Coordinates of C-alpha atoms in Angstrom, one line a residue:
M1 CA -8.6 44.8 37.5
T2 CA -9.4 41.6 39.1
A3 CA -7.4 38.5 38.2
I4 CA -8.6 35.1 39.4
P5 CA -6.6 31.9 39.5
E6 CA -7.8 29.2 37.1
K7 CA -8.7 25.7 38.1
D8 CA -6.2 23.2 36.7
C9 CA -8.1 20.5 34.8
L10 CA -5.9 19.9 31.8
P11 CA -4.2 16.5 31.1
R12 CA -0.6 16.3 32.2
Q13 CA 1.0 16.1 28.9
P14 CA 2.0 18.7 26.3
L15 CA -0.6 19.9 23.9
P16 CA -0.3 18.3 20.4
N17 CA -0.2 20.5 17.3
G18 CA -3.3 21.3 15.3
I19 CA -6.4 23.3 15.5
W20 CA -8.6 20.4 16.8
F21 CA -6.3 19.8 19.7
A22 CA -6.4 23.6 20.4
I23 CA -10.2 23.5 20.5
A24 CA -10.1 20.4 22.7
A25 CA -7.9 22.2 25.1
I26 CA -10.1 25.2 25.3
L27 CA -13.2 23.1 26.0
A28 CA -11.2 21.3 28.6
I29 CA -10.5 24.6 30.4
L30 CA -14.1 25.9 30.1
S31 CA -16.1 22.8 30.5
G32 CA -14.1 19.6 31.3
C33 CA -11.3 17.4 29.9
Y34 CA -11.2 15.2 26.8
S35 CA -9.1 14.6 23.7
T36 CA -9.7 14.3 20.0
P37 CA -7.8 12.9 17.0
Q38 CA -6.8 15.1 14.1
A39 CA -8.6 15.4 10.8
I40 CA -6.7 14.3 7.7
P41 CA -5.6 17.2 5.5
D42 CA -6.1 17.1 1.7
I43 CA -3.5 17.6 -1.0
Q44 CA -2.5 21.2 -1.7
Q45 CA -0.7 23.0 -4.5
T46 CA 1.6 26.0 -4.0
M47 CA 3.2 28.5 -6.3
V48 CA 5.9 30.9 -5.1
A49 CA 7.7 33.4 -7.3
D50 CA 11.3 32.7 -8.0
S51 CA 12.5 36.1 -7.0
F52 CA 10.7 38.9 -5.2
V53 CA 11.0 41.6 -2.7
L54 CA 8.5 41.1 0.1
P55 CA 6.2 44.0 1.0
S56 CA 6.2 45.5 4.4
R57 CA 2.6 46.7 4.8
V58 CA -0.1 44.4 3.5
A59 CA -3.9 44.5 3.3
V60 CA -6.1 41.5 3.3
L61 CA -8.9 42.4 0.8
P62 CA -12.5 41.1 1.0
F63 CA -12.7 37.4 -0.1
R64 CA -15.0 36.4 -2.9
N65 CA -17.7 33.9 -1.9
E66 CA -18.2 31.4 -4.6
T67 CA -20.4 29.1 -2.6
D68 CA -24.1 29.4 -1.8
Q69 CA -23.5 29.8 1.9
P70 CA -24.2 33.4 3.0
G71 CA -21.3 34.9 4.9
A72 CA -18.8 32.3 4.0
G73 CA -16.4 34.8 2.5
V74 CA -16.7 37.2 5.4
Q75 CA -16.1 34.5 8.1
V76 CA -13.2 32.7 6.3
R77 CA -11.5 36.0 5.7
R78 CA -11.7 36.9 9.4
I79 CA -10.3 33.6 10.4
F80 CA -7.5 33.9 7.8
Y81 CA -6.7 37.4 9.0
N82 CA -6.1 36.4 12.5
Y83 CA -3.5 33.9 11.5
F84 CA -1.9 36.2 8.9
S85 CA -1.6 38.9 11.5
S86 CA 0.9 36.8 13.4
L87 CA 3.4 37.0 10.5
N88 CA 6.1 39.7 10.2
Y89 CA 4.0 42.2 8.2
R90 CA 2.3 45.4 9.1
D91 CA -1.3 44.6 8.3
S92 CA -4.2 47.0 7.7
E93 CA -7.2 46.6 10.0
L94 CA -10.1 44.9 8.2
I95 CA -12.5 47.6 9.1
I96 CA -10.3 50.2 7.4
V97 CA -10.0 48.1 4.3
D98 CA -13.8 47.5 4.2
N99 CA -14.7 51.2 4.6
I100 CA -12.4 52.2 1.7
F101 CA -13.8 49.5 -0.5
K102 CA -17.4 50.6 0.2
E103 CA -16.5 54.3 -0.4
N104 CA -15.1 53.4 -3.8
D105 CA -17.7 50.8 -4.7
W106 CA -15.1 48.1 -5.2
L107 CA -17.0 45.3 -3.4
K108 CA -19.1 44.5 -6.4
L109 CA -16.0 43.9 -8.4
I110 CA -15.0 41.1 -6.1
A111 CA -18.5 39.7 -5.9
N112 CA -18.6 39.6 -9.7
G113 CA -15.1 38.3 -10.1
E114 CA -14.0 41.4 -12.1
R115 CA -10.5 42.8 -12.4
L116 CA -9.5 45.0 -9.5
P117 CA -7.9 48.4 -10.0
W118 CA -4.9 47.3 -7.8
K119 CA -3.0 50.5 -8.3
Q120 CA -5.8 52.6 -6.9
I121 CA -6.4 50.1 -4.1
C122 CA -2.8 50.1 -3.0
K123 CA -2.7 53.9 -3.0
A124 CA -6.0 54.3 -1.1
L125 CA -4.9 51.7 1.5
N126 CA -1.3 53.0 1.7
V127 CA 0.2 49.5 1.3
D128 CA 2.9 47.9 -0.8
G129 CA 1.3 44.4 -0.9
F130 CA -2.2 42.9 -0.8
I131 CA -3.9 39.6 -0.4
T132 CA -7.0 38.4 -2.3
G133 CA -8.9 35.2 -1.7
S134 CA -11.9 33.2 -2.6
V135 CA -14.0 30.5 -0.8
R136 CA -14.9 27.8 -3.2
E137 CA -16.4 25.2 -0.9
F138 CA -17.8 25.8 2.5
G139 CA -20.0 23.3 4.3
K140 CA -21.2 19.7 4.4
M141 CA -20.9 17.3 1.5
Y142 CA -22.9 14.1 1.4
A143 CA -22.0 10.7 0.0
V144 CA -23.9 7.5 0.1
L145 CA -22.6 6.2 3.4
Y146 CA -21.2 9.3 5.1
A147 CA -21.1 13.1 5.3
Q148 CA -18.0 15.3 5.5
T149 CA -17.3 18.9 5.9
E150 CA -15.1 20.5 3.2
V151 CA -13.6 24.0 2.9
T152 CA -11.7 25.0 -0.2
M153 CA -10.1 28.4 -0.5
A154 CA -7.6 30.1 -2.8
V155 CA -5.3 32.8 -1.6
Q156 CA -3.1 35.1 -3.7
F157 CA -0.4 37.4 -2.4
R158 CA 0.5 40.3 -4.8
S159 CA 2.9 43.2 -4.9
C160 CA 1.9 46.8 -5.4
I161 CA 5.0 47.6 -7.4
N162 CA 3.7 45.9 -10.6
G163 CA 0.8 43.8 -9.5
S164 CA 2.8 40.6 -9.8
Y165 CA 2.1 37.5 -7.8
I166 CA 4.5 36.8 -4.9
W167 CA 2.7 33.6 -3.7
Q168 CA -0.5 31.8 -4.4
E169 CA -2.1 28.6 -3.3
E170 CA -5.4 26.7 -3.4
S171 CA -6.0 24.2 -0.7
R172 CA -8.8 22.0 0.6
E173 CA -9.4 20.7 4.1
T174 CA -11.8 17.9 4.9
K175 CA -13.3 16.5 8.1
R176 CA -15.5 13.4 7.8
D177 CA -18.3 13.0 10.3
G178 CA -17.1 10.8 13.1
D179 CA -13.4 11.9 12.8
I180 CA -13.8 13.9 16.0
A181 CA -14.8 11.8 19.0
F182 CA -16.6 14.0 21.6
S183 CA -17.1 12.9 25.2
P184 CA -20.7 12.2 26.2
T185 CA -20.8 15.3 28.5
G186 CA -22.3 17.6 25.9
L187 CA -19.1 19.5 25.0
A188 CA -19.9 19.5 21.4
A189 CA -23.0 21.5 22.1
A190 CA -20.9 23.8 24.4
L191 CA -18.5 24.4 21.5
V192 CA -21.3 25.4 19.1
T193 CA -23.2 27.7 21.5
T194 CA -20.1 29.3 23.1
F195 CA -17.7 30.2 20.4
F196 CA -19.3 30.8 17.1
K197 CA -22.0 33.0 15.7
H198 CA -23.6 30.7 13.2
Q199 CA -24.5 27.1 13.0
D200 CA -21.7 26.4 10.4
I201 CA -19.5 25.2 13.2
S202 CA -17.8 22.3 11.4
A203 CA -17.0 24.5 8.4
L204 CA -15.6 27.2 10.6
E205 CA -13.4 24.7 12.4
V206 CA -12.1 23.4 9.1
A207 CA -11.6 26.9 7.8
A208 CA -9.5 27.7 10.9
K209 CA -7.2 24.7 10.3
L210 CA -6.9 25.5 6.6
S211 CA -6.1 29.1 7.4
M212 CA -3.4 28.1 9.8
K213 CA -1.9 25.7 7.2
L214 CA -1.9 28.4 4.5
T215 CA -0.3 31.1 6.6
L216 CA 2.5 28.7 7.6
D217 CA 3.3 28.1 3.9
M218 CA 3.3 31.9 3.1
P219 CA 6.6 33.8 2.6
N220 CA 7.4 35.5 5.9
P221 CA 10.0 38.3 6.0
D222 CA 12.8 38.1 8.6
S223 CA 12.0 40.3 11.5
L224 CA 14.4 43.2 12.3
L225 CA 13.9 42.1 15.9
A226 CA 13.9 38.7 17.4
V227 CA 11.3 36.4 15.7
P228 CA 8.0 36.8 17.5
P229 CA 6.3 33.8 19.1
E230 CA 3.5 32.1 17.3
I231 CA -0.2 32.3 18.5
T232 CA -2.3 29.3 17.4
L233 CA -5.6 30.3 18.8
F234 CA -7.3 32.7 21.1
L235 CA -11.0 32.3 22.3
H236 CA -13.2 33.3 25.1
N237 CA -16.5 32.1 26.8
A238 CA -18.6 35.2 26.2
R239 CA -19.9 34.6 22.7
R240 CA -23.5 35.8 22.5
R241 CA -23.8 36.4 26.2
L242 CA -24.2 39.5 28.3
L243 CA -21.7 39.2 31.1
L244 CA -23.1 40.9 34.2
P245 CA -21.1 42.3 37.2
N246 CA -19.5 39.5 39.3
Q247 CA -19.6 37.1 36.3
I248 CA -16.4 35.7 34.9
L249 CA -14.9 36.3 31.5
R250 CA -12.5 33.4 30.7
V251 CA -9.9 33.4 27.9
V252 CA -7.5 30.8 26.5
L253 CA -4.5 31.4 24.3
L254 CA -2.6 28.6 22.6
G255 CA 0.8 29.3 21.2
E256 CA 4.5 28.7 21.6
P257 CA 5.4 27.5 25.1
G258 CA 7.6 29.3 27.6
Q259 CA 6.5 32.8 26.7
S260 CA 4.8 35.7 28.5
A261 CA 1.1 36.1 27.7
Y262 CA -1.3 39.0 28.2
W263 CA -4.8 40.0 27.2
S264 CA -6.8 43.2 27.2
I265 CA -10.4 44.3 27.3
P266 CA -10.5 47.6 25.4
K267 CA -11.3 50.6 27.6
I268 CA -11.7 48.4 30.6
S269 CA -8.4 46.6 31.5
D270 CA -5.1 46.4 29.6
R271 CA -2.3 43.9 29.6
M272 CA -3.7 41.4 32.1
A273 CA -1.2 38.6 32.7
M274 CA -2.1 35.0 31.7
V275 CA -0.9 31.9 33.3
E276 CA 0.7 29.0 31.3
K277 CA -1.1 26.0 32.7
Q278 CA 0.4 23.5 30.3
P279 CA 3.2 24.0 27.7
G280 CA 1.7 26.4 25.2
T281 CA -1.6 26.8 26.9
Y282 CA -2.2 30.2 28.6
V283 CA -5.4 31.0 30.6
G284 CA -6.8 34.1 32.2
Q285 CA -9.9 35.3 33.9
Y286 CA -11.6 38.6 34.7
K287 CA -14.4 39.3 37.1
I288 CA -16.8 41.9 35.8
L289 CA -16.9 45.0 38.1
P290 CA -20.0 47.1 38.8
D291 CA -18.8 50.0 36.7
D292 CA -17.5 48.0 33.7
R293 CA -19.3 48.5 30.5
A294 CA -18.4 47.4 26.9
V295 CA -20.5 46.7 23.8
N296 CA -19.1 44.6 21.0
A297 CA -15.6 44.9 22.3
Q298 CA -12.9 42.9 20.6
L299 CA -10.5 41.2 23.0
V300 CA -6.8 41.5 22.3
A301 CA -4.1 38.9 23.2
Y302 CA -0.3 39.2 23.2
L303 CA 2.5 36.7 23.3
V304 CA 5.9 38.1 24.2
S305 CA 9.3 36.3 24.0
E306 CA 12.3 36.8 26.3
E307 CA 13.8 39.0 23.6
N308 CA 10.6 41.2 23.9
A309 CA 9.4 40.2 20.4
E310 CA 5.6 40.4 20.5
T311 CA 2.7 38.8 18.5
R312 CA -0.7 40.4 18.7
W313 CA -4.1 38.7 18.1
V314 CA -7.4 40.6 17.8
D315 CA -10.4 38.4 18.2
I316 CA -12.6 39.8 15.3
L317 CA -14.8 36.7 15.1
E318 CA -16.8 37.1 18.4
S319 CA -17.1 40.4 20.3
V320 CA -17.8 40.8 24.0
T321 CA -20.6 42.7 25.7
L322 CA -20.5 43.2 29.4
G323 CA -21.7 45.4 32.2
A324 CA -24.8 46.3 34.2
P325 CA -27.6 46.9 31.7
T326 CA -29.9 50.0 31.5
R327 CA -33.4 48.8 32.1
L328 CA -36.0 50.0 29.6
P329 CA -39.2 51.5 31.0
D330 CA -42.4 49.5 30.7
I331 CA -44.1 52.4 28.8
I332 CA -42.4 54.7 26.3
S333 CA -44.8 57.5 25.6
E334 CA -42.5 60.1 24.1
D335 CA -39.7 60.1 21.6
T336 CA -36.8 58.1 23.0
V337 CA -33.2 57.4 21.8
L338 CA -31.2 54.3 22.7
S339 CA -27.5 54.7 22.2
P340 CA -24.3 52.7 22.7
R341 CA -23.3 55.1 25.5
N342 CA -26.0 53.6 27.8
S343 CA -25.9 50.2 26.2
P344 CA -26.5 47.3 26.9
Y345 CA -30.2 47.8 27.5
L346 CA -32.5 45.3 29.2
I347 CA -36.1 44.4 28.4
D348 CA -37.4 43.1 31.7
G349 CA -41.1 42.9 31.3
I350 CA -43.1 44.0 28.2
V351 CA -41.9 47.3 26.8
L352 CA -44.7 49.3 25.0
V353 CA -43.9 52.2 22.6
K354 CA -47.2 54.1 22.6
Q355 CA -49.0 55.6 19.6
G356 CA -47.3 58.9 18.6
A357 CA -44.0 58.0 20.2
E358 CA -40.8 57.1 18.2
L359 CA -38.2 54.7 19.6
K360 CA -34.9 55.5 17.8
V361 CA -32.0 53.0 18.2
L362 CA -28.5 54.1 17.2
P363 CA -25.8 52.0 15.6
G364 CA -23.8 49.8 18.0
T365 CA -26.6 49.5 20.5
A366 CA -27.2 46.1 22.2
I367 CA -30.6 45.1 23.7
W368 CA -31.1 42.0 25.8
S369 CA -34.4 40.5 27.1
T370 CA -35.1 38.3 30.1
G371 CA -38.0 36.8 28.1
A372 CA -40.5 39.6 27.4
G373 CA -40.7 41.5 24.1
L374 CA -40.8 44.9 22.6
V375 CA -44.3 46.1 21.4
V376 CA -44.4 49.1 19.1
D377 CA -47.7 50.9 18.6
G378 CA -45.9 54.0 17.6
Q379 CA -42.8 54.0 15.4
L380 CA -39.5 52.1 15.5
T381 CA -36.5 53.6 13.8
A382 CA -33.5 51.3 14.3
I383 CA -30.7 52.0 11.8
G384 CA -27.4 50.3 12.3
Q385 CA -24.4 50.2 10.1
S386 CA -22.9 47.2 8.3
N387 CA -19.8 47.3 10.6
N388 CA -21.7 48.6 13.7
R389 CA -24.9 46.7 13.9
I390 CA -27.8 46.8 16.4
S391 CA -28.5 43.6 18.2
F392 CA -31.5 42.0 20.1
D393 CA -31.0 38.8 22.0
S394 CA -32.1 36.7 24.9
L395 CA -30.4 37.0 28.2
S396 CA -31.5 33.6 29.4
A397 CA -31.4 30.1 27.8
S398 CA -35.1 30.3 26.8
R399 CA -36.4 32.4 24.0
W400 CA -37.7 36.0 24.3
K401 CA -40.9 37.3 22.7
G402 CA -39.3 39.3 20.0
I403 CA -40.3 42.6 18.3
T404 CA -44.0 43.3 17.5
L405 CA -45.0 46.2 15.3
H406 CA -48.7 46.6 16.2
E407 CA -51.5 48.6 14.5
S408 CA -49.2 51.5 13.8
S409 CA -50.0 54.3 11.4
A410 CA -46.3 55.3 11.2
S411 CA -43.9 53.3 9.0
S412 CA -41.0 51.7 10.9
Q413 CA -37.5 51.4 9.5
L414 CA -35.1 48.6 10.5
E415 CA -31.6 48.4 9.0
N416 CA -28.5 46.3 9.9
I417 CA -30.0 44.6 12.9
D418 CA -29.4 41.1 14.4
I419 CA -32.4 39.5 16.1
S420 CA -31.8 36.1 17.7
N421 CA -33.4 33.5 20.0
A422 CA -36.9 34.9 19.8
E423 CA -40.2 33.2 19.6
I424 CA -41.1 35.5 16.7
A425 CA -38.1 37.7 15.7
L426 CA -40.4 40.3 13.9
N427 CA -44.2 40.1 14.3
V428 CA -45.9 42.7 12.1
F429 CA -49.7 43.2 12.5
Q430 CA -51.5 46.0 10.6
A431 CA -48.3 48.0 10.3
N432 CA -45.8 49.0 7.6
A433 CA -42.0 48.6 7.7
K434 CA -39.0 49.0 5.5
I435 CA -36.4 46.3 6.3
T436 CA -32.8 46.2 5.1
G437 CA -29.8 44.2 6.1
L438 CA -31.5 42.2 8.9
I439 CA -29.9 39.0 10.2
L440 CA -32.5 36.7 11.8
E441 CA -31.0 33.5 13.2
N442 CA -32.0 30.8 15.6
N443 CA -35.5 32.0 16.2
Q444 CA -38.7 30.0 16.5
W445 CA -40.2 32.0 13.6
G446 CA -38.4 34.6 11.5
I447 CA -40.9 37.2 10.2
V448 CA -44.7 36.9 10.6
A449 CA -46.8 39.5 8.8
Q450 CA -50.6 40.0 8.9
N451 CA -52.6 42.7 7.1
S452 CA -49.3 44.6 6.7
E453 CA -46.9 45.9 4.0
L454 CA -43.3 45.0 4.2
E455 CA -40.3 45.9 2.0
I456 CA -37.5 43.4 2.8
E457 CA -34.1 43.7 1.1
N458 CA -30.6 42.3 1.5
S459 CA -31.6 40.3 4.6
L460 CA -30.8 36.9 5.9
I461 CA -33.4 34.6 7.5
R462 CA -32.1 31.3 8.5
H463 CA -32.1 28.5 11.2
S464 CA -35.6 29.2 12.3
E465 CA -37.2 26.3 14.1
Q466 CA -40.5 26.8 12.2
V467 CA -40.8 29.1 9.2
G468 CA -38.5 31.8 8.0
L469 CA -41.2 34.2 6.6
S470 CA -45.0 33.9 6.8
G471 CA -47.4 36.4 5.3
R472 CA -51.2 36.6 5.5
N473 CA -53.3 39.2 3.8
S474 CA -50.2 41.3 3.3
Q475 CA -48.2 43.1 0.6
I476 CA -44.6 41.8 0.7
H477 CA -41.7 43.0 -1.5
L478 CA -38.6 40.8 -1.4
K479 CA -35.4 41.7 -3.1
S480 CA -31.9 40.2 -2.7
N481 CA -32.6 38.2 0.4
Y482 CA -31.4 34.8 1.8
I483 CA -34.1 32.5 3.2
T484 CA -32.4 29.3 4.0
Y485 CA -32.0 26.4 6.5
N486 CA -35.3 27.1 8.2
K487 CA -36.4 23.8 9.8
S488 CA -40.1 23.6 8.7
G489 CA -40.1 25.7 5.6
G490 CA -38.7 28.8 3.9
A491 CA -41.7 31.2 3.2
Q492 CA -45.4 30.7 3.1
F493 CA -48.2 33.1 2.0
E494 CA -51.9 33.3 2.2
G495 CA -54.1 36.0 0.6
S496 CA -51.0 38.1 0.0
L497 CA -49.5 40.1 -2.9
V498 CA -45.9 39.0 -3.2
E499 CA -43.2 40.6 -5.4
A500 CA -39.9 38.8 -5.2
S501 CA -36.7 38.9 -7.3
N502 CA -33.0 38.1 -7.0
N503 CA -33.6 36.1 -3.8
A504 CA -32.0 32.8 -2.7
I505 CA -34.6 30.5 -1.2
F506 CA -33.3 27.0 -0.7
A507 CA -32.3 24.2 1.6
N508 CA -35.3 24.8 3.9
G509 CA -37.0 21.9 5.6
D510 CA -40.2 20.5 4.0
W511 CA -40.6 23.2 1.4
N512 CA -38.9 26.4 0.2
I513 CA -42.2 28.2 -0.8
R514 CA -45.7 27.3 0.1
N515 CA -48.8 29.0 -1.3
I516 CA -51.8 28.3 0.8
D517 CA -54.2 29.9 -1.6
N518 CA -56.0 27.7 -4.1
A519 CA -57.1 30.6 -6.4
D520 CA -54.2 32.7 -7.5
Y521 CA -50.6 31.8 -8.5
L522 CA -47.7 33.5 -6.8
Q523 CA -45.5 35.0 -9.5
L524 CA -41.9 34.3 -8.2
G525 CA -39.7 34.4 -11.2
N526 CA -36.0 35.4 -11.2
N527 CA -35.1 33.8 -7.9
W528 CA -32.6 31.0 -7.0
W529 CA -34.0 27.8 -5.5
G530 CA -30.8 25.9 -4.9
T531 CA -31.3 24.1 -8.2
A532 CA -32.0 24.8 -11.9
K533 CA -34.4 21.9 -12.1
P534 CA -38.0 22.9 -11.4
E535 CA -38.9 19.5 -10.1
E536 CA -36.4 19.9 -7.3
T537 CA -37.3 23.3 -6.0
K538 CA -39.5 22.1 -3.1
V539 CA -42.5 24.3 -3.9
I540 CA -46.1 23.6 -2.6
G541 CA -49.2 25.1 -4.1
K542 CA -49.7 27.4 -7.1
V543 CA -46.3 29.1 -7.7
N544 CA -44.9 30.3 -11.0
M545 CA -41.1 30.2 -10.6
Q546 CA -40.2 30.9 -14.3
P547 CA -37.7 32.1 -15.2
L548 CA -35.5 30.3 -12.7
L549 CA -32.1 31.7 -11.9
E550 CA -29.5 29.1 -12.6
K551 CA -27.2 30.1 -9.7
S552 CA -27.2 32.2 -6.6
P553 CA -27.5 35.9 -7.4
Q554 CA -24.2 37.7 -7.8
G555 CA -23.0 39.6 -4.8
L556 CA -25.8 38.3 -2.5
T557 CA -23.6 36.0 -0.4
D558 CA -20.9 38.5 0.6
F559 CA -19.7 41.3 2.9
D560 CA -22.7 42.4 5.0
F561 CA -23.5 39.0 6.7

C-alpha cells in the first residue's frame, strides 16, 4: 500500500451543504478551486403511515423507467441506493436482487407496471421490507427562453408483513441552465469526462440531489449502536480510464466532519486512511504498484465515529480498472481466449485474427487500445453478461479504430459488450454477426455494414458524432434497440433489406432514418420515433413508418443499459 499526501487547494471555509457544493469540492481537489450556487428544489409531497414497525432488512427493487431515456431507471436506482445504504437498515446488494428478479422473470412486471408478487419477492430475497420506485422525468426540458434539467421520481417503502406502505413520496428536482456558474478553466468538461458514464450529466447530478433529499425524509430506525455518521458523496478520478503502474488513483469523501475515514480497493488494498482536509472533506490517494490488477472493481468508503459507529458506501456507479495490461499479439492464428484473469488487455498496433481462428472473450474482460483496432478475418465470440460486461475503449484521449469483421465465412457473436471512443465501433464488411445487448457510445460512427448480414437486438447506439447505424447492400434485422442522440443521424440504408420492429429511433440530429435509395420503400412499421405525428418523425427518403408506435416500447428502456 502506498499512501501519498494530497495537495491542499480547497478554500479555507467549511463546505456548505448540498450535492452541488459536494461536486464543486471534488473538482477543486482533482482539478482546481471554484464555487457554485445551489439549485432551487421543487415542491414535494410525502406520505408516512401513522403507525408501523420498521423492517430491519430491506431490498431496493429495480426502478421502473417511465421516460424515453434508456437507462434512466438503472442509473437513478444506483444513485438512490448509495444514499439509502447510509441509513440504519441492512440492505441487500443490488446484484443479488437483480439476479433473483431475472431468475424469476419479474423484471417484465416492473417494466409493464404490473402488480408484483411481493410475498414471493420477500421470501426469495429474505427481507422484511422492500422499496419500489419509478423515474417519471429524466433530462432536459425546453421553454421559450431557457432550458432546464428535471428529474421526477416516486419511491415507495413497503412492509413484507402485509404489503402495506410504510412511507411513500414523489418529488421533483429542477436545475435551470445557468444556475451553476463554472469557472473558465474547463472544469465542467472535466466533470463530464471524469465521473459519469453517459452524457446525461445534468440529469445524474439532479438525481443525486433528489435521492439525497428523499433518503433524508425516509423513516430511519434507531441504531442499537451509536448513530453512524452520514456520507454525502464518494467519487474518484478513474472513471473510464485504465490506471497504469505509477499512476495515481484519487478519491474524495464528503460527510460529517470530525470522523475517521477509510477506503478500500477490493483485493488490492483495504482500509486506507483518508485525511480530512477541510471540515467534512476527506481525501486519499493510491499509487498503482507494478503487481496490482483489478477489472471493474467497485471502491468502498467508510466513515467511522468516535463511538465506532460506521457507515459504508460502495461506489456502484463507476468501477475502476487498473494494472499493467496484457499486450495482445499482432497476429492471432489459432483459437485464443481472453479472460478477466489476464485482463486488462492492450491493443498496441493492429491485431489480426486470421481465417480459421476464433477469438473468444469471456465475461468481465476489459480491452483497451492505444489507437489501433481489432480486425477479425476469422471469428469473434465475445459473450458478456448483463451484470458482467465486456468492454472496449481507448487508452488515449484520441479515438481508436474499433472492431472490424472482415470477409469472414464464420458468423461472429457479440453480446453484452460496451464499445466506446472508436472511429467506427463495429465495422462489418462481407461478414455475418449476431449482436445482442451492445452499448455503443461516444464513437465517431456506431455500426457500419457493407455486403453483410446483421441481427441486432436489445442494443443501445447513441452519442455518435456521425451516424448511429449505416447499412449498404446488407440484410439488417433490428429488434428492440435504441438508436438515439446521434449527432448527424440515426440510421441510413442503401441497397439494403431492413426488417425492424419494436425499436426506439428518435432525437437524432438531422434525421432519424434516411433511405438513400430512390426505388424501393423501407418498411419500418411498429417502431417508436419520439412522436406519434408522422410529420415530426424526421425521416428522409422513401420510408413507410405505418403503423407508428404511440410510445416507447414497453420494457425497452430498463435494466440492461
